[in-house]
Tab-separated table of C-alpha atoms in Angstrom:
chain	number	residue	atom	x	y	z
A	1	UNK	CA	79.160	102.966	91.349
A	2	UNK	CA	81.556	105.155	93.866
A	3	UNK	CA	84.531	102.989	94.401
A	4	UNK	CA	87.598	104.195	96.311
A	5	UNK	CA	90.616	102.805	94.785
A	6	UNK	CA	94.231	102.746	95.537
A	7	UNK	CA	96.724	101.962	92.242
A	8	UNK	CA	100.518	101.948	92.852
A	9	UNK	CA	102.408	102.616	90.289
A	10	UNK	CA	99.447	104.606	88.673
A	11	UNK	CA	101.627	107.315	87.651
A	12	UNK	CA	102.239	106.112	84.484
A	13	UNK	CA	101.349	103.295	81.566
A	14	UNK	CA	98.576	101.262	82.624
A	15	UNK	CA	98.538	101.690	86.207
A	16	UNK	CA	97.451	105.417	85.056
A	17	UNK	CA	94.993	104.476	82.666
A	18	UNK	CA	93.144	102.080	84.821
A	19	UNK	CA	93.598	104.663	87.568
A	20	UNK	CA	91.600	107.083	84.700
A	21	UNK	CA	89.438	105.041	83.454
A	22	UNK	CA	87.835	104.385	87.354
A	23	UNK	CA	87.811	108.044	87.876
A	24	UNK	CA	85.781	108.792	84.556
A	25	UNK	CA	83.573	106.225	85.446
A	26	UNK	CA	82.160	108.087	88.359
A	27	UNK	CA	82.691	111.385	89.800
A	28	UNK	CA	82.091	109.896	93.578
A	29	UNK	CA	84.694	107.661	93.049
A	30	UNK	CA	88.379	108.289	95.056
A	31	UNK	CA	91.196	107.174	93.129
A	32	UNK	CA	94.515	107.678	95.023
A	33	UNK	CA	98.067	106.918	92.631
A	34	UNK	CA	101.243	105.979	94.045
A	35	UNK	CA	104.674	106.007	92.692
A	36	UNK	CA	108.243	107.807	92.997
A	37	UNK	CA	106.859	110.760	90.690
A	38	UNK	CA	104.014	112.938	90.241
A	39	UNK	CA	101.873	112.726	86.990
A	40	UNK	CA	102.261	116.297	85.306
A	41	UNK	CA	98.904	116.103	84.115
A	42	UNK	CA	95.957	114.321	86.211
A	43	UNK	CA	93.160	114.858	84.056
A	44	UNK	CA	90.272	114.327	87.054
A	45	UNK	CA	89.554	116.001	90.161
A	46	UNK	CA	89.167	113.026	92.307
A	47	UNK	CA	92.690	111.159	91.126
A	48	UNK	CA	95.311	112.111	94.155
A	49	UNK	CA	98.688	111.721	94.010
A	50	UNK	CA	100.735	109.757	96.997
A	51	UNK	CA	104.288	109.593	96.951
A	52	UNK	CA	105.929	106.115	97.373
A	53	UNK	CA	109.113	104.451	96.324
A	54	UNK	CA	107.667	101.034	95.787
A	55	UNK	CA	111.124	99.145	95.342
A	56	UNK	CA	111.766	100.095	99.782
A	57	UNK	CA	109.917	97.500	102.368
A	58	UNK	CA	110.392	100.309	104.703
A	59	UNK	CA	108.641	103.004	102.491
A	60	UNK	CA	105.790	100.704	102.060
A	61	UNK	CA	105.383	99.684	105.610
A	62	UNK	CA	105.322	103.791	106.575
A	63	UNK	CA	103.028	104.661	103.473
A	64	UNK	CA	100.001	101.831	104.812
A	65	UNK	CA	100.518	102.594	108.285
A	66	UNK	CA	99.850	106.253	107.449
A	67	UNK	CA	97.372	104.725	105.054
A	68	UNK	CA	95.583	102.888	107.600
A	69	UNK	CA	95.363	105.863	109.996
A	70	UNK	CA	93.404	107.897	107.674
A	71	UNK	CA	89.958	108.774	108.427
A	72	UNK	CA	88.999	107.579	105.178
A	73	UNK	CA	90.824	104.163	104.452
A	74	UNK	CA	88.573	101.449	103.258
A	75	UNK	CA	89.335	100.130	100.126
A	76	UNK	CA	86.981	98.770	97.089
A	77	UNK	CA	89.894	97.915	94.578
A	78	UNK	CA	93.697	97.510	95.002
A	79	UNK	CA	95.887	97.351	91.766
A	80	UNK	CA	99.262	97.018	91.457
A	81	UNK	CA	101.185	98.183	88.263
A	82	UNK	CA	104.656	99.151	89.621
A	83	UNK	CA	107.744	97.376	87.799
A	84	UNK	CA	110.731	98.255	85.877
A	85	UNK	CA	112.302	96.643	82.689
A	86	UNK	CA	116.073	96.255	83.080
A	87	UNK	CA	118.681	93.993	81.115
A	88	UNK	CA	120.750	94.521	84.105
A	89	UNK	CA	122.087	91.033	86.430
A	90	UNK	CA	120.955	90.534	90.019
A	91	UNK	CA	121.365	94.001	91.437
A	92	UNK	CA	120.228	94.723	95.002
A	93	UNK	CA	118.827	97.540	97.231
A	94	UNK	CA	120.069	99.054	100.698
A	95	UNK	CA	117.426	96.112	101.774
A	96	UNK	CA	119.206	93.365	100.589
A	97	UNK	CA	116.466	92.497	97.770
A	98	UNK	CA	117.068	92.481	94.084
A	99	UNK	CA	115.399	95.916	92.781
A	100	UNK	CA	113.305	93.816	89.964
A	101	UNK	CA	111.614	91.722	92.390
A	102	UNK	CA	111.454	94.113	95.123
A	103	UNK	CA	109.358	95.593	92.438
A	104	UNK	CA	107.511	93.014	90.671
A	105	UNK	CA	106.726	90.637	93.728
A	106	UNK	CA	107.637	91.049	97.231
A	107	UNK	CA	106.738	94.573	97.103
A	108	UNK	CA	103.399	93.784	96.427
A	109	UNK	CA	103.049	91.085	98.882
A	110	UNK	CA	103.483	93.554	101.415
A	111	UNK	CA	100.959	95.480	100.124
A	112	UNK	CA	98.523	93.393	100.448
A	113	UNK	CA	99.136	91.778	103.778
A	114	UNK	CA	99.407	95.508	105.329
A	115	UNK	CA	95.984	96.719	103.358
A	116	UNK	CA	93.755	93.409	104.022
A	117	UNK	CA	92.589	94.948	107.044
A	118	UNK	CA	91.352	98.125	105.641
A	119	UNK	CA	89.745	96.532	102.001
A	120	UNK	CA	86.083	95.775	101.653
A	121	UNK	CA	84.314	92.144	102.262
A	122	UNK	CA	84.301	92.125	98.550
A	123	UNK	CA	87.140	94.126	97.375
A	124	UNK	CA	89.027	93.044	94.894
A	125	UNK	CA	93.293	93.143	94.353
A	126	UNK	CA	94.565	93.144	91.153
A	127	UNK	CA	98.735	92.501	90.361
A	128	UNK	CA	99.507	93.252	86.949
A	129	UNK	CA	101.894	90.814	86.033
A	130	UNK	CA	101.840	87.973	83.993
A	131	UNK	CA	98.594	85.701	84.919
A	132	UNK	CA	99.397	83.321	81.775
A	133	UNK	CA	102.605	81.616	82.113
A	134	UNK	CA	102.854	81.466	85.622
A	135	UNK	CA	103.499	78.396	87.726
A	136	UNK	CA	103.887	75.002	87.844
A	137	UNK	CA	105.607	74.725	91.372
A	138	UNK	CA	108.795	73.019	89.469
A	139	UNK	CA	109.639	76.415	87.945
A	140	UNK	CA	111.003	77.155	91.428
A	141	UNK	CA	114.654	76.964	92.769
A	142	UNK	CA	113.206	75.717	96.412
A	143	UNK	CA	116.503	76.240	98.052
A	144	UNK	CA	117.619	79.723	96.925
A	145	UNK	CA	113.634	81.404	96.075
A	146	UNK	CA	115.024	85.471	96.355
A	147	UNK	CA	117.574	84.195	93.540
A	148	UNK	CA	120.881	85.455	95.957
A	149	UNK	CA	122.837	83.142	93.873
A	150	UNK	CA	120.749	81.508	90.635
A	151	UNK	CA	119.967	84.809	89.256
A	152	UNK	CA	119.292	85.552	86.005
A	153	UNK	CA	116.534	87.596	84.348
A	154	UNK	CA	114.265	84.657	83.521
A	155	UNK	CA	114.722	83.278	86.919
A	156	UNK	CA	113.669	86.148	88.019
A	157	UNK	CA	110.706	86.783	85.978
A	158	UNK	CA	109.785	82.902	86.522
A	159	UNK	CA	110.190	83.374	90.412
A	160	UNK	CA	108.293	86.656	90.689
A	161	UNK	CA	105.582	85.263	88.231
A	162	UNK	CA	104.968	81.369	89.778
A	163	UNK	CA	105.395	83.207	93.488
A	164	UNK	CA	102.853	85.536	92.682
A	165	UNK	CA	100.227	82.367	91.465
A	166	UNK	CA	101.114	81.079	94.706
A	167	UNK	CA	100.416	83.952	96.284
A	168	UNK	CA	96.470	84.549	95.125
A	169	UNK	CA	96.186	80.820	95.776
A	170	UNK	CA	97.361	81.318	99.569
A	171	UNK	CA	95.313	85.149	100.089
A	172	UNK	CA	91.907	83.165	98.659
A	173	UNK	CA	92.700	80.139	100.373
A	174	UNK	CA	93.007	82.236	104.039
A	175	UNK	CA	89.703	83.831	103.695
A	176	UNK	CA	88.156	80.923	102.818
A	177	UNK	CA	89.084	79.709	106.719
A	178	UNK	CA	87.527	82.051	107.971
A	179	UNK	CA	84.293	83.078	106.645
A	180	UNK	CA	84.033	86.547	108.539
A	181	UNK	CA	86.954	87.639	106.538
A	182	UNK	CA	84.239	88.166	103.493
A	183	UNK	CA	84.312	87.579	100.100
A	184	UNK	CA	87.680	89.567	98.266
A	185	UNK	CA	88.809	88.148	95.211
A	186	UNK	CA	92.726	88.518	93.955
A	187	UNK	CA	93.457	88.121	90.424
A	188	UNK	CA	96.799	87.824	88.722
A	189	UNK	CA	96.487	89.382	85.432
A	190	UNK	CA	98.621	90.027	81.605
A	191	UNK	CA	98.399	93.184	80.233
A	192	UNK	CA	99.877	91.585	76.752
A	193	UNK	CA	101.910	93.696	74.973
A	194	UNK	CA	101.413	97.559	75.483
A	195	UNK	CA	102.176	100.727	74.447
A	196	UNK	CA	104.298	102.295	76.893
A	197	UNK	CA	107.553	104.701	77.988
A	198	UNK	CA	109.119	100.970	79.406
A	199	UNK	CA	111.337	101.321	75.959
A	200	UNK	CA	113.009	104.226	77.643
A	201	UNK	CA	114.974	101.735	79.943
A	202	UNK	CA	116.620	100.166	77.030
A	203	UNK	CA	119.537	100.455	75.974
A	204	UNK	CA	119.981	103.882	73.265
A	205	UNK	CA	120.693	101.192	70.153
A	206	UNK	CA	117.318	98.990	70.907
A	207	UNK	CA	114.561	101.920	71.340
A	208	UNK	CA	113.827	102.338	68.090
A	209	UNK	CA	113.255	99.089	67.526
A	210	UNK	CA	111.226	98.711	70.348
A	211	UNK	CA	109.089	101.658	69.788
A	212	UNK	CA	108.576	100.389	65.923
A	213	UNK	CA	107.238	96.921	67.060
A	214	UNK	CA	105.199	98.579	69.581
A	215	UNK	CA	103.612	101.076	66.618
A	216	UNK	CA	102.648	97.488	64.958
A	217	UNK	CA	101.491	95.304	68.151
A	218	UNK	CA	100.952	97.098	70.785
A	219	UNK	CA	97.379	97.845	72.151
A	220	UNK	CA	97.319	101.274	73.723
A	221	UNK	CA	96.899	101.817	77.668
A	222	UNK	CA	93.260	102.832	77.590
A	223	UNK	CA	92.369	99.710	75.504
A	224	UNK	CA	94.665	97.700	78.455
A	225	UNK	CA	92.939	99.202	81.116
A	226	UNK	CA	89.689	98.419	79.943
A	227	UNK	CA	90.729	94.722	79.295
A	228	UNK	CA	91.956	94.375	82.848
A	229	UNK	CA	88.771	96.234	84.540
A	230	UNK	CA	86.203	94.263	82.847
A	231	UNK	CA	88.509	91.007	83.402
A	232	UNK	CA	88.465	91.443	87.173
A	233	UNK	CA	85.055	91.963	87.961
A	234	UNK	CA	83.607	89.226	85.617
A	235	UNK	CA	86.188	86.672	86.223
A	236	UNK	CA	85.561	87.237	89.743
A	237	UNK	CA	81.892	86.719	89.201
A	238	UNK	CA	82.103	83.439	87.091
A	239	UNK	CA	84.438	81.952	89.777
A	240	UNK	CA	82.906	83.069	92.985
A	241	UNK	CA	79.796	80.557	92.213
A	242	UNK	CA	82.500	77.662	92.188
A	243	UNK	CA	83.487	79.298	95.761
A	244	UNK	CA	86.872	80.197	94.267
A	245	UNK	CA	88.367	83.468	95.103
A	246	UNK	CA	91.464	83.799	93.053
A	247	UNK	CA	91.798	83.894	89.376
A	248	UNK	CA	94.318	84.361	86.453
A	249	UNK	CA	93.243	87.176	83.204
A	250	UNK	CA	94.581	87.008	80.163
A	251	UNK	CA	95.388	90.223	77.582
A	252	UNK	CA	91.723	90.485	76.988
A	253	UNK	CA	90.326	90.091	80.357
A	254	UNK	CA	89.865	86.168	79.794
A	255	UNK	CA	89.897	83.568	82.556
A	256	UNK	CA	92.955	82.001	82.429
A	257	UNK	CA	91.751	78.089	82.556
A	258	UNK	CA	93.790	74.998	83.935
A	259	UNK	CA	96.207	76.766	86.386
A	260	UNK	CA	98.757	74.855	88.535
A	261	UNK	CA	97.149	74.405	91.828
A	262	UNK	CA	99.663	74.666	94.704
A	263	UNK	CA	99.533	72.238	97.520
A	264	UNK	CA	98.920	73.684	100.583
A	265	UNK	CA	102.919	72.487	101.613
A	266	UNK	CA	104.288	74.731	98.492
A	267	UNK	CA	101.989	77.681	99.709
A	268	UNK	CA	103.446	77.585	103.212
A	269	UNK	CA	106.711	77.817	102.256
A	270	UNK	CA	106.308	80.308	99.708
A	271	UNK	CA	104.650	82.332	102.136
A	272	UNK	CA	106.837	81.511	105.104
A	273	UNK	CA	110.194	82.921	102.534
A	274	UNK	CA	108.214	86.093	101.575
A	275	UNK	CA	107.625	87.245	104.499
A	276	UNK	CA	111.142	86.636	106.533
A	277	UNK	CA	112.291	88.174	103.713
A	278	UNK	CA	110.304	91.376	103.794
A	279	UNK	CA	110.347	91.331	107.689
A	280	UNK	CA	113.811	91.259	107.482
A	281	UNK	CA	114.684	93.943	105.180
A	282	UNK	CA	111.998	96.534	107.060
A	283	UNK	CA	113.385	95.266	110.487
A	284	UNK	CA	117.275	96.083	108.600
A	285	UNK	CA	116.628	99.219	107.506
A	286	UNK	CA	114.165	100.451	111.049
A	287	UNK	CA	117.696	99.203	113.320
C-alpha cells in the first residue's frame, strides 16, 4: 500500500529505520525525513531529506507552513523520533524552553496541531517515547508544568512522558466531537532498549559501558522499527471497534492495557500550558 509518510528525526536510529522499513515496503510510497543533518547514505529512491532543527518552535512553525503549501501535502503516517540524551540540568534555548523537552514533547505537540489539517481521515501519528510508564495525572508539578524551577532529569522525563499521555487522550478526544474530522488514531509508543549512536552523548568514561550493555540487550533498529509499525496499525485496529482513538505500545508493539485516563479538566490545562508556551516562544523569536 502507497503511503506518504513524514518521520522527524528519521535521520538516524529508529526514526531511520522505520523511515526504511516504509520505503522498502512499497516503491509508491513517499517517505520524507527530517532532522538537523542529512543521512550520508539513504538507501531508497523515494526517502527525501528535509532539513529541520526540531528543538526551535519557530523552525517548526516555518517547516509545516512550507509543508502545508506543497502541492503534495497529505499525510498517511506521522512519526516522531527526535530526542537527545543529556545528563546535563535544566538548560534552555533562545526560546525560553528547556532543549530536552523542546525535543521530547512540546516540539511534537506543535507538530501535530500544525499537520492535522493536512493528514488523512485515517492517518495515524506515532511519538516515540515512552507509552509504558507514562501518567497518572499526580506525576505532574501543576503549578510549574515546563519545569522553570523543579527541574531535574526525571521531572523532566516524567513531565514530557505523562504530558504526552495527555496529549493522545486530548487529539482522540477532539475528533471524536466532531465526526467530520475522520477517524486518525495517535499512539504513544516504547521502543525498549535499542541499539543506537545515543551512547555518543555520554560522557567519554561511560560509553563503553554503554555500548557493552547494548551488545547484550539491545534489539537492533530494524527489529524496533518493525515492533513499532506492526504495533500502530493493529493496536489501532483492536481499539477503533471500542471507538477509541488513542493508544499506548509497548517494546513489542503490545497494547499497553489499564492507562490513566485524564479527566477532561487535566486535559484542558495541559493543553491550555502547551500551547501558551509554544505560542509564546514562536511569537518571541518572530518579534
Amino acid at each position: 500500500m502507497a503511503t506518504r509518510a513524514l518521520v522527524v528525526g528519521g535521520t538516524g536510529g529508529i526514526g531511520y529505520a522505520i523511515a526504511c522499513r516504509i520505503a522498502a515496503e512499497s516503491k509508491l510510497s513517499t517517505v520524507i525525513i527530517s532532522g538537523r543533518n542529512k543521512p550520508q547514505d539513504i538507501p531508497h529512491a523515494n526517502i527525501e531529506f528535509r532539513p529541520l532543527d526540531a528543538s526551535s518552535m519557530r523552525s517548526i512553525k516555518q517547516y509545516t507552513d512550507a509543508y502545508k503549501s506543497a502541492p503534495e501535502k497529505d499525510l498517511n503516517l506521522l512519526v516522531l523520533t527526535q530526542g537527545i540524551f543529556s545528563m546535563a540540568g535544566r538548560t534552555e534555548t533562545p526560546e525560553g524552553i528547556d532543549r530536552k523537552m523542546a525535543l521530547h514533547y512540546y516540539g511534537r505537540q506543535l507538530l501535530i496541531r500544525e499537520l492535522l489539517p493536512v493528514m488523512k481521515d485515517d492517518a495515524k501519528v506515532v511519538i516515540v517515547l515512552d507509552g509504558v510508564r507514562g501518567g497518572p495525572p499526580t506525576k505532574l508539578n501543576w503549578d510549574d508544568l515546563d519545569l522553570k524551577t523543579h527541574y531535574s532529569l526525571g521531572n523532566a522525563a516524567n513531565h514530557c512522558i505523562s504530558m504526552t499521555d495527555a496529549m493522545v487522550q486530548a487529539y482522540a478526544a477532539a475528533q471524536q466531537k466532531r465526526r467530520s474530522a475522520g477517524r486518525r488514531h495517535f499512539v504513544h509508543a516504547y521502543p525498549g532498549f535499542v541499539q543506537t549512536n545515543i551512547s555518543n552523548s555520554l560522557p567519554w568514561y561511560l560509553r563503553p559501558v554503554a555500548r557493552g550493555v547494548g551488545h547484550l540487550f539491545a534489539v537492533s533498529p530494524e527489529t524496533c522499527a518493525a515492533h513499532m509499525i506492526r504495533g500502530t496499525y493493529e493496536c489501532a485496529a483492536a481499539v477503533e471497534k471500542e471507538g477509541r482513538f488513542w493508544s499506548c505500545i509497548d517494546d513489542k508493539g503490545r497494547l499497553v492495557a489499564r492507562k490513566p485516563l485524564w479527566s477532561e479538566e487535566q486535559i484542558k490545562k495541559v493543553e491550555e500550558h502547551t500551547w501558551k508556551v509554544l505560542d509564546d516562544a514562536i511569537n518571541k523569536t518572530s518579534s
